[in-house]
Coordinates of N, CA and C in Angstrom, one line a residue:
I4 N 116.8 -119.7 57.8 CA 116.5 -118.5 57.7 C 116.0 -118.7 59.0
S5 N 116.9 -117.3 60.0 CA 116.5 -117.0 61.0 C 116.4 -115.4 61.4
V6 N 115.6 -115.0 62.1 CA 115.6 -113.2 62.2 C 115.6 -112.8 63.8
M7 N 116.5 -111.5 64.0 CA 116.6 -111.6 65.1 C 116.0 -109.9 65.0
N8 N 115.9 -108.8 66.3 CA 115.1 -108.0 65.9 C 115.9 -106.8 64.9
T9 N 117.5 -107.0 64.7 CA 118.1 -106.1 63.7 C 118.8 -107.1 62.7
L10 N 119.0 -108.3 62.3 CA 119.9 -109.1 61.8 C 118.8 -110.1 61.5
I11 N 119.1 -110.2 59.8 CA 118.9 -111.9 59.1 C 120.0 -113.0 59.2
R12 N 120.1 -113.9 59.3 CA 121.0 -115.1 59.2 C 120.4 -116.2 58.7
V13 N 121.2 -116.4 57.4 CA 121.1 -118.0 57.1 C 122.3 -118.6 57.3
H14 N 121.6 -120.4 57.8 CA 122.5 -121.2 58.0 C 122.0 -122.6 57.6
N15 N 123.7 -123.1 56.9 CA 123.5 -124.4 56.5 C 123.0 -125.3 57.4
D16 N 123.0 -126.6 56.9 CA 122.2 -128.1 57.5 C 122.7 -128.0 58.9
T17 N 123.9 -128.0 59.1 CA 124.7 -127.9 60.4 C 124.3 -126.7 61.0
G18 N 124.0 -125.5 61.1 CA 123.7 -124.8 61.9 C 124.7 -123.5 61.7
K19 N 126.0 -123.6 60.8 CA 127.0 -122.8 60.5 C 126.4 -121.7 59.6
P20 N 126.5 -120.6 60.0 CA 126.1 -119.3 59.5 C 126.9 -119.1 58.1
I21 N 126.1 -119.0 56.6 CA 126.6 -118.3 55.7 C 126.1 -117.5 55.2
K22 N 125.6 -116.7 55.5 CA 124.7 -115.0 54.8 C 124.1 -114.3 55.9
S23 N 124.4 -113.4 56.1 CA 124.2 -112.4 56.7 C 123.3 -111.2 56.5
W24 N 122.2 -110.4 57.0 CA 121.9 -109.2 56.4 C 121.6 -108.3 57.8
S25 N 122.0 -106.8 57.7 CA 121.3 -106.4 58.8 C 119.8 -106.3 58.1
L26 N 118.9 -105.4 58.9 CA 117.6 -105.5 58.2 C 117.8 -104.4 57.5
E27 N 118.4 -102.7 58.0 CA 118.6 -102.1 56.8 C 119.0 -102.4 55.9
N28 N 120.5 -103.3 55.4 CA 121.1 -103.9 54.4 C 119.9 -104.6 53.6
F29 N 119.1 -104.8 54.0 CA 118.3 -106.1 53.3 C 117.8 -105.3 52.1
V30 N 117.1 -104.7 51.8 CA 116.6 -103.3 50.7 C 118.0 -103.1 49.9
N31 N 119.2 -103.1 50.1 CA 120.0 -102.7 49.3 C 120.7 -103.7 48.5
S32 N 120.0 -102.7 46.8 CA 120.5 -103.7 45.5 C 121.8 -104.3 45.7
K33 N 123.1 -103.4 46.6 CA 124.1 -103.9 46.2 C 124.4 -104.7 46.7
I34 N 124.0 -104.9 48.4 CA 124.0 -106.0 49.0 C 123.4 -107.2 48.7
N35 N 121.8 -106.9 48.1 CA 121.3 -108.1 47.6 C 120.8 -107.5 46.1
P36 N 122.0 -108.2 45.3 CA 121.9 -107.9 44.0 C 120.6 -108.7 43.0
N37 N 120.5 -107.9 41.4 CA 119.3 -108.3 41.2 C 117.7 -108.7 41.4
T38 N 118.0 -108.1 42.8 CA 116.2 -108.0 42.8 C 115.6 -107.0 42.9
K39 N 114.3 -107.3 42.2 CA 113.4 -106.2 42.1 C 112.9 -105.5 43.4
I40 N 112.9 -104.4 43.5 CA 112.4 -103.9 44.4 C 111.6 -102.8 44.6
D41 N 110.8 -102.2 45.6 CA 110.2 -100.8 45.9 C 111.2 -99.7 46.0
Q42 N 111.2 -98.6 45.7 CA 112.0 -97.6 46.1 C 112.1 -97.5 48.0
F43 N 113.1 -97.7 48.3 CA 113.3 -97.5 49.3 C 114.3 -96.2 50.1
P44 N 113.6 -95.4 51.6 CA 114.4 -94.5 51.7 C 115.8 -95.3 52.5
L45 N 116.5 -94.2 53.0 CA 117.3 -94.7 53.7 C 117.0 -95.4 55.2
L46 N 116.8 -96.6 55.9 CA 116.1 -97.4 56.7 C 117.2 -96.9 57.6
N47 N 116.3 -96.7 59.0 CA 116.9 -95.7 60.2 C 116.0 -96.8 61.5
R48 N 114.8 -97.0 61.6 CA 114.1 -97.5 62.6 C 113.2 -98.7 62.2
T49 N 114.0 -100.0 62.2 CA 113.6 -101.6 61.7 C 113.4 -102.3 62.6
Y50 N 112.8 -103.0 63.3 CA 112.0 -103.9 64.3 C 111.2 -105.0 63.7
D51 N 110.5 -105.8 65.0 CA 110.0 -106.7 64.8 C 109.9 -107.4 63.4
P52 N 111.0 -108.2 63.5 CA 110.8 -109.5 61.9 C 110.6 -110.4 62.2
R53 N 110.0 -111.0 60.8 CA 108.9 -112.3 60.8 C 109.5 -113.4 59.9
V54 N 110.1 -114.0 59.7 CA 110.1 -115.3 58.9 C 109.4 -116.2 58.6
L55 N 108.5 -116.7 57.3 CA 107.8 -117.9 57.5 C 108.7 -118.5 56.1
Y56 N 108.3 -120.2 56.5 CA 108.9 -120.8 55.2 C 107.2 -121.3 54.2
D57 N 107.1 -121.5 53.4 CA 106.1 -121.5 52.2 C 106.4 -122.8 51.7
P58 N 105.8 -124.2 52.5 CA 106.0 -125.3 52.1 C 105.5 -125.7 50.8
Y59 N 104.4 -125.0 49.9 CA 104.4 -125.8 48.7 C 105.4 -125.0 47.1
T60 N 106.1 -124.2 47.7 CA 106.7 -123.2 46.9 C 108.3 -123.5 47.3
D61 N 109.2 -123.6 48.6 CA 110.1 -124.2 49.2 C 110.7 -122.8 48.9
R62 N 109.8 -121.6 49.4 CA 110.4 -120.3 49.7 C 110.4 -119.3 50.6
F63 N 110.7 -118.7 51.3 CA 110.4 -117.7 52.0 C 110.2 -116.6 52.0
I64 N 109.4 -116.3 53.2 CA 108.7 -114.9 53.0 C 109.7 -113.7 54.4
L65 N 110.0 -112.6 54.2 CA 110.4 -112.1 55.5 C 110.0 -110.8 55.7
F66 N 109.5 -110.3 56.9 CA 108.2 -109.6 57.1 C 109.2 -108.2 58.5
F67 N 109.3 -106.9 57.9 CA 109.8 -106.6 59.3 C 108.9 -104.9 59.2
M68 N 109.3 -104.2 60.1 CA 108.4 -102.9 60.4 C 109.5 -101.8 60.6
H69 N 109.1 -100.7 59.6 CA 109.9 -99.7 60.0 C 109.1 -98.3 60.5
G70 N 110.1 -97.2 60.9 CA 109.5 -96.1 61.4 C 108.0 -96.1 62.7
T71 N 108.4 -94.6 63.7 CA 107.5 -94.9 64.4 C 105.8 -93.6 64.5
I72 N 106.2 -93.3 63.2 CA 104.9 -92.0 62.7 C 104.7 -92.2 61.8
D73 N 104.0 -91.4 61.7 CA 102.8 -91.6 60.1 C 103.9 -91.6 58.8
L74 N 104.5 -90.5 59.2 CA 105.4 -90.3 57.8 C 106.5 -90.9 57.3
T75 N 106.9 -92.0 58.5 CA 107.7 -92.7 58.4 C 107.7 -94.4 58.7
S76 N 106.3 -94.9 58.6 CA 105.6 -95.6 58.8 C 105.7 -96.8 57.4
F77 N 106.0 -98.0 57.5 CA 105.6 -98.7 56.3 C 106.7 -100.1 57.2
I78 N 105.7 -101.1 55.8 CA 105.9 -102.7 56.5 C 106.6 -103.0 54.8
V79 N 108.3 -103.7 54.9 CA 109.2 -104.6 54.4 C 108.6 -106.0 54.5
V80 N 108.1 -106.1 53.1 CA 107.8 -107.9 52.8 C 108.6 -108.3 51.6
G81 N 109.3 -109.0 52.1 CA 110.3 -110.0 51.1 C 110.2 -111.4 50.5
F82 N 110.3 -111.6 50.0 CA 109.6 -113.1 48.5 C 111.5 -113.7 48.2
S83 N 111.5 -114.8 48.6 CA 113.1 -115.4 48.2 C 112.3 -116.0 46.8
T84 N 113.5 -115.6 45.7 CA 113.1 -115.8 44.6 C 113.3 -117.7 44.5
A85 N 114.5 -118.1 45.3 CA 114.7 -119.5 45.1 C 114.0 -120.2 46.3
G86 N 114.2 -121.5 46.4 CA 114.5 -122.2 47.9 C 115.4 -122.1 48.6
D87 N 116.4 -121.5 47.9 CA 117.8 -121.4 48.6 C 117.5 -119.5 49.2
P88 N 117.8 -119.4 50.3 CA 117.4 -117.9 50.7 C 118.7 -116.9 50.9
T89 N 119.5 -117.5 50.1 CA 120.8 -117.0 49.7 C 121.0 -116.3 48.2
K90 N 120.4 -116.4 48.0 CA 119.7 -116.0 46.9 C 118.9 -115.0 46.7
P91 N 118.4 -114.0 45.4 CA 118.4 -112.6 45.8 C 116.5 -112.8 45.8
W92 N 116.4 -111.1 46.5 CA 114.5 -111.5 47.2 C 114.0 -110.6 46.4
N93 N 112.6 -110.8 46.4 CA 112.3 -109.2 45.9 C 111.3 -108.5 47.0
V94 N 111.7 -107.7 47.1 CA 111.5 -107.1 48.4 C 110.4 -105.8 48.0
Y95 N 109.2 -105.7 48.9 CA 108.1 -105.1 48.4 C 108.0 -103.7 49.7
K96 N 107.5 -102.5 49.7 CA 107.2 -101.4 50.7 C 105.9 -101.8 50.6
I97 N 105.1 -102.2 52.0 CA 103.7 -101.9 52.4 C 103.3 -100.4 53.5
P98 N 102.2 -99.7 52.5 CA 102.0 -98.4 53.8 C 101.7 -98.7 55.3
G99 N 102.8 -97.9 56.3 CA 102.4 -98.4 57.5 C 101.1 -97.3 58.4
N100 N 100.8 -96.7 57.0 CA 99.5 -96.0 57.0 C 98.5 -95.5 56.6
P101 N 97.6 -96.7 56.2 CA 96.7 -97.4 55.3 C 95.6 -96.5 55.1
I102 N 95.3 -96.0 56.8 CA 94.0 -95.5 56.8 C 94.1 -93.9 56.5
N103 N 94.9 -93.3 55.8 CA 95.5 -91.6 55.7 C 95.5 -90.8 57.0
D104 N 95.4 -91.5 57.7 CA 95.8 -90.5 59.4 C 97.0 -90.2 59.8
T105 N 97.0 -89.6 60.9 CA 98.0 -89.7 61.6 C 98.4 -90.9 62.8
V106 N 98.7 -91.9 62.0 CA 98.9 -93.3 62.7 C 99.9 -94.2 62.2
W107 N 100.5 -95.1 62.9 CA 101.8 -95.7 62.6 C 101.1 -97.5 63.0
S108 N 102.0 -98.2 62.6 CA 101.7 -99.4 62.5 C 102.6 -100.2 63.2
D109 N 102.3 -101.3 64.0 CA 102.8 -101.8 64.9 C 102.4 -102.8 65.4
Y110 N 103.1 -104.3 66.1 CA 102.8 -105.3 66.6 C 102.3 -106.6 65.3
P111 N 103.1 -106.2 64.6 CA 102.7 -107.4 63.5 C 102.6 -108.5 63.4
I112 N 101.4 -109.6 63.1 CA 101.4 -110.8 63.2 C 100.9 -111.4 62.0
V113 N 101.6 -112.6 61.9 CA 102.0 -113.1 60.2 C 101.2 -114.8 60.6
S114 N 100.5 -115.0 59.2 CA 100.4 -116.3 58.8 C 99.9 -116.4 57.1
Q115 N 99.6 -117.8 56.8 CA 100.0 -117.7 55.1 C 98.3 -118.5 54.6
T116 N 98.2 -118.8 53.6 CA 97.4 -119.9 52.9 C 98.1 -120.2 52.2
K117 N 97.4 -121.4 51.4 CA 98.1 -121.9 50.1 C 98.7 -120.7 49.3
D118 N 97.8 -119.4 49.0 CA 97.8 -118.8 47.7 C 98.3 -117.3 48.5
D119 N 98.2 -116.9 50.1 CA 98.2 -115.5 50.3 C 99.2 -115.5 51.9
L120 N 99.4 -114.4 51.6 CA 99.7 -114.2 53.0 C 99.2 -113.2 53.9
Y121 N 98.7 -113.6 55.0 CA 97.9 -112.4 55.6 C 99.2 -111.8 56.7
F122 N 98.9 -110.3 57.2 CA 99.3 -110.1 58.1 C 98.4 -108.9 59.5
T123 N 98.5 -109.0 60.0 CA 98.2 -107.6 60.7 C 98.7 -106.5 61.6
V124 N 98.3 -105.5 61.9 CA 99.4 -104.7 62.6 C 97.7 -104.0 63.2
N125 N 98.5 -103.4 64.5 CA 97.6 -102.2 65.3 C 98.3 -101.1 65.1
L126 N 96.9 -100.1 64.7 CA 97.4 -98.6 64.4 C 97.4 -97.6 65.4
L127 N 98.5 -97.2 65.7 CA 98.9 -96.3 66.7 C 99.0 -94.7 66.4
G128 N 98.6 -93.9 67.0 CA 98.6 -92.4 67.3 C 99.8 -91.9 67.3
N129 N 101.0 -91.2 66.8 CA 102.1 -90.2 66.6 C 101.8 -90.0 68.5
G130 N 103.3 -90.2 68.8 CA 103.9 -89.7 70.4 C 102.8 -90.6 71.1
T131 N 102.2 -91.6 71.5 CA 101.6 -92.1 72.3 C 101.9 -93.4 72.7
T132 N 101.6 -94.0 73.4 CA 102.1 -95.6 74.1 C 100.9 -96.4 73.3
W133 N 101.5 -97.7 73.7 CA 100.5 -98.7 72.6 C 99.0 -98.6 73.2
E134 N 99.3 -98.3 74.3 CA 98.3 -98.8 75.4 C 96.7 -97.2 75.3
E135 N 97.5 -96.2 75.5 CA 96.6 -95.0 74.8 C 96.5 -94.9 73.5
G136 N 97.8 -94.4 72.7 CA 97.3 -94.4 71.0 C 96.7 -95.6 70.4
F137 N 95.9 -96.4 70.5 CA 95.7 -97.6 69.9 C 94.0 -96.9 68.8
R138 N 94.1 -96.7 67.6 CA 93.2 -96.5 67.1 C 91.9 -97.1 66.1
E139 N 93.0 -98.5 65.7 CA 92.4 -99.9 65.2 C 93.6 -100.9 65.1
A140 N 92.9 -101.9 64.4 CA 93.6 -103.3 64.0 C 93.2 -103.1 62.2
V141 N 94.6 -103.4 61.5 CA 94.0 -103.9 59.8 C 94.4 -105.1 60.1
I142 N 94.0 -105.9 58.6 CA 94.3 -106.8 58.2 C 94.8 -107.1 56.5
W143 N 95.8 -106.9 56.3 CA 96.3 -107.4 55.0 C 96.3 -108.5 54.2
Q144 N 95.9 -108.3 52.9 CA 96.0 -109.4 52.4 C 96.9 -109.5 51.0
L145 N 98.2 -110.3 50.8 CA 99.1 -110.2 49.8 C 99.2 -111.3 49.3
R146 N 99.1 -111.5 47.7 CA 99.3 -112.6 46.9 C 100.8 -113.4 46.7
K147 N 101.1 -114.5 47.2 CA 102.3 -114.9 47.4 C 103.1 -115.2 46.1
E148 N 102.2 -115.3 45.0 CA 102.5 -115.6 43.5 C 103.4 -114.4 43.0
D149 N 102.9 -113.1 43.1 CA 103.0 -111.6 42.6 C 104.5 -111.7 43.3
G150 N 104.8 -111.9 44.6 CA 105.9 -111.5 45.2 C 107.0 -112.5 44.7
Y151 N 106.5 -113.7 44.7 CA 107.4 -115.2 44.1 C 107.9 -114.3 42.9
N152 N 107.4 -114.0 41.9 CA 107.9 -113.5 40.8 C 108.2 -112.0 40.4
G153 N 108.1 -110.9 41.0 CA 108.5 -110.0 41.1 C 107.5 -109.3 40.5
D154 N 106.3 -109.6 40.6 CA 105.1 -108.8 39.9 C 104.5 -107.6 40.7
T155 N 104.0 -107.0 40.4 CA 102.9 -106.0 41.0 C 102.0 -106.6 42.2
L156 N 102.4 -106.0 42.9 CA 102.1 -106.9 44.3 C 100.4 -106.9 44.7
H157 N 99.7 -107.2 44.5 CA 98.1 -107.2 44.6 C 97.7 -107.5 46.5
K158 N 97.0 -106.5 46.8 CA 97.5 -106.4 47.9 C 95.6 -106.0 48.5
N159 N 95.5 -106.5 49.5 CA 93.8 -105.6 49.9 C 94.4 -105.5 51.5
C160 N 93.9 -104.5 52.0 CA 93.8 -103.6 53.3 C 92.2 -103.9 53.7
F161 N 91.9 -104.9 54.8 CA 90.5 -104.5 56.0 C 90.7 -103.5 57.2
S162 N 90.3 -102.5 56.9 CA 89.9 -102.2 57.9 C 88.5 -101.9 58.8
G163 N 88.4 -101.1 60.2 CA 87.2 -100.6 60.3 C 86.4 -102.0 61.1
I164 N 87.5 -102.8 61.2 CA 87.1 -103.9 62.0 C 86.0 -103.8 63.5
R165 N 85.3 -103.9 64.3 CA 84.7 -103.4 65.5 C 84.2 -104.8 65.8
F166 N 84.1 -104.3 67.3 CA 83.0 -106.0 68.1 C 82.1 -104.9 68.9
N167 N 81.2 -104.5 68.8 CA 79.6 -104.2 69.5 C 80.6 -102.3 69.9
G168 N 80.8 -102.1 68.4 CA 81.1 -100.5 68.3 C 83.1 -100.1 68.5
Q169 N 83.4 -100.9 69.4 CA 84.7 -100.7 69.8 C 85.7 -101.4 68.8
S170 N 86.9 -100.7 68.4 CA 88.0 -101.3 67.6 C 88.6 -102.8 68.0
V171 N 88.5 -103.3 67.1 CA 89.2 -104.5 67.8 C 90.8 -104.7 67.7
R172 N 91.6 -104.8 68.8 CA 93.1 -104.7 68.9 C 93.7 -106.0 68.8
S173 N 95.2 -106.3 68.2 CA 95.7 -107.4 67.9 C 95.2 -108.5 67.8
I174 N 94.7 -108.4 66.6 CA 94.1 -109.3 65.8 C 95.0 -110.7 65.3
C175 N 94.8 -111.4 65.6 CA 95.7 -112.8 65.1 C 95.5 -113.5 64.2
P176 N 96.0 -113.3 63.0 CA 95.6 -114.6 62.3 C 95.9 -116.0 62.4
M177 N 95.0 -116.7 62.3 CA 95.5 -118.2 62.6 C 95.3 -119.0 61.1
Q178 N 96.6 -119.6 61.0 CA 97.1 -120.2 60.4 C 96.4 -121.5 60.1
N179 N 95.9 -122.0 58.8 CA 95.3 -123.8 59.0 C 96.0 -124.9 58.8
G180 N 97.0 -124.8 60.1 CA 97.5 -126.0 60.7 C 99.3 -126.2 59.9
P181 N 99.9 -127.0 60.5 CA 101.3 -126.8 59.3 C 101.5 -126.5 58.1
M182 N 100.8 -127.3 57.3 CA 100.5 -126.9 56.1 C 99.7 -125.6 55.7
P183 N 99.8 -124.9 55.3 CA 98.7 -123.8 55.2 C 97.9 -124.0 54.2
D184 N 96.9 -125.2 54.3 CA 96.1 -125.6 53.1 C 94.9 -124.9 53.3
G185 N 94.4 -124.4 52.4 CA 93.1 -123.7 51.5 C 93.4 -122.5 51.4
I186 N 92.2 -121.8 51.1 CA 92.1 -120.3 50.6 C 91.2 -119.5 52.0
D187 N 91.3 -121.0 53.4 CA 90.4 -119.3 53.9 C 91.6 -119.3 54.8
N188 N 91.3 -117.8 55.7 CA 92.2 -117.8 57.0 C 91.2 -117.4 58.1
Y189 N 91.3 -117.6 59.5 CA 90.8 -117.3 60.5 C 91.5 -115.9 61.2
F190 N 90.7 -115.4 62.0 CA 91.3 -114.3 63.5 C 90.7 -114.3 64.2
I191 N 91.6 -113.7 65.2 CA 90.7 -114.1 66.4 C 91.6 -113.2 67.2
S192 N 90.7 -112.3 68.3 CA 91.6 -111.4 69.1 C 90.8 -111.7 71.1
V193 N 91.9 -111.8 71.6 CA 91.5 -112.2 73.1 C 90.9 -110.8 73.9
R194 N 90.7 -109.1 72.9 CA 90.4 -108.3 73.2 C 91.2 -107.7 74.4
P195 N 92.6 -108.0 74.6 CA 93.5 -107.0 75.4 C 93.0 -105.8 75.8
I196 N 92.7 -105.5 77.1 CA 92.9 -104.2 78.3 C 90.9 -103.8 77.9
D197 N 90.1 -104.9 77.3 CA 89.0 -104.5 77.6 C 88.5 -105.5 78.7

C-alpha cells in the first residue's frame, strides 16, 4: 500500500495497482463497505497521508489530516481489518483542536510500538504561517487493538510539552527498530527556529 498527497493505492506483489481511493473517499462507506466508522463531514481539505505496516498483526494503519482552521481540523486514522488492505477498514476521527483553542493540527509524524500508535502534530493558530502561528506540539497515543477490532478507540493526548519554558516544536516519535518491540516510545526534537 502506498499513499500520495491525494491518493491511497494498493499494489499486488508485482507492483500492479489493484485498488485505489482518494483521501476524500476513504471514509465513504459506499466505497469502503462494511466498515465501522466515526461520522465524517464531507472531506474537502485533506493532506499529509502516512501509512504503517504492523508486523505483529499483519495489518495496516493509514493516517491523514483534514482542515486548516480550528473548526474543520481533524485527523483521520484507519485500521485495516485484515492483512489484505483491499478489505474494509475501521476509520476514526481524532480532534485536530485538542486544546479547545483557535488552533489546527499540522505536520504529523507517526510511529508505533507493539501495542500503540503514536503521532505528533504541531498546533498552529488560525490564519498564520507555520513559523509565526506555532502554539505547541502534542503527542497522541492510540491503542492499535481497538482500531483493528472496530471498538471504541482508547486514546491519550499529551500537551503542554515545554523545554526551558518554551513549547517544543515538531516532536518526532522514534520507533524502537524495524519491529516495534516493547511498550516504550521515545521522542526527539531539534527545536527548529530556536
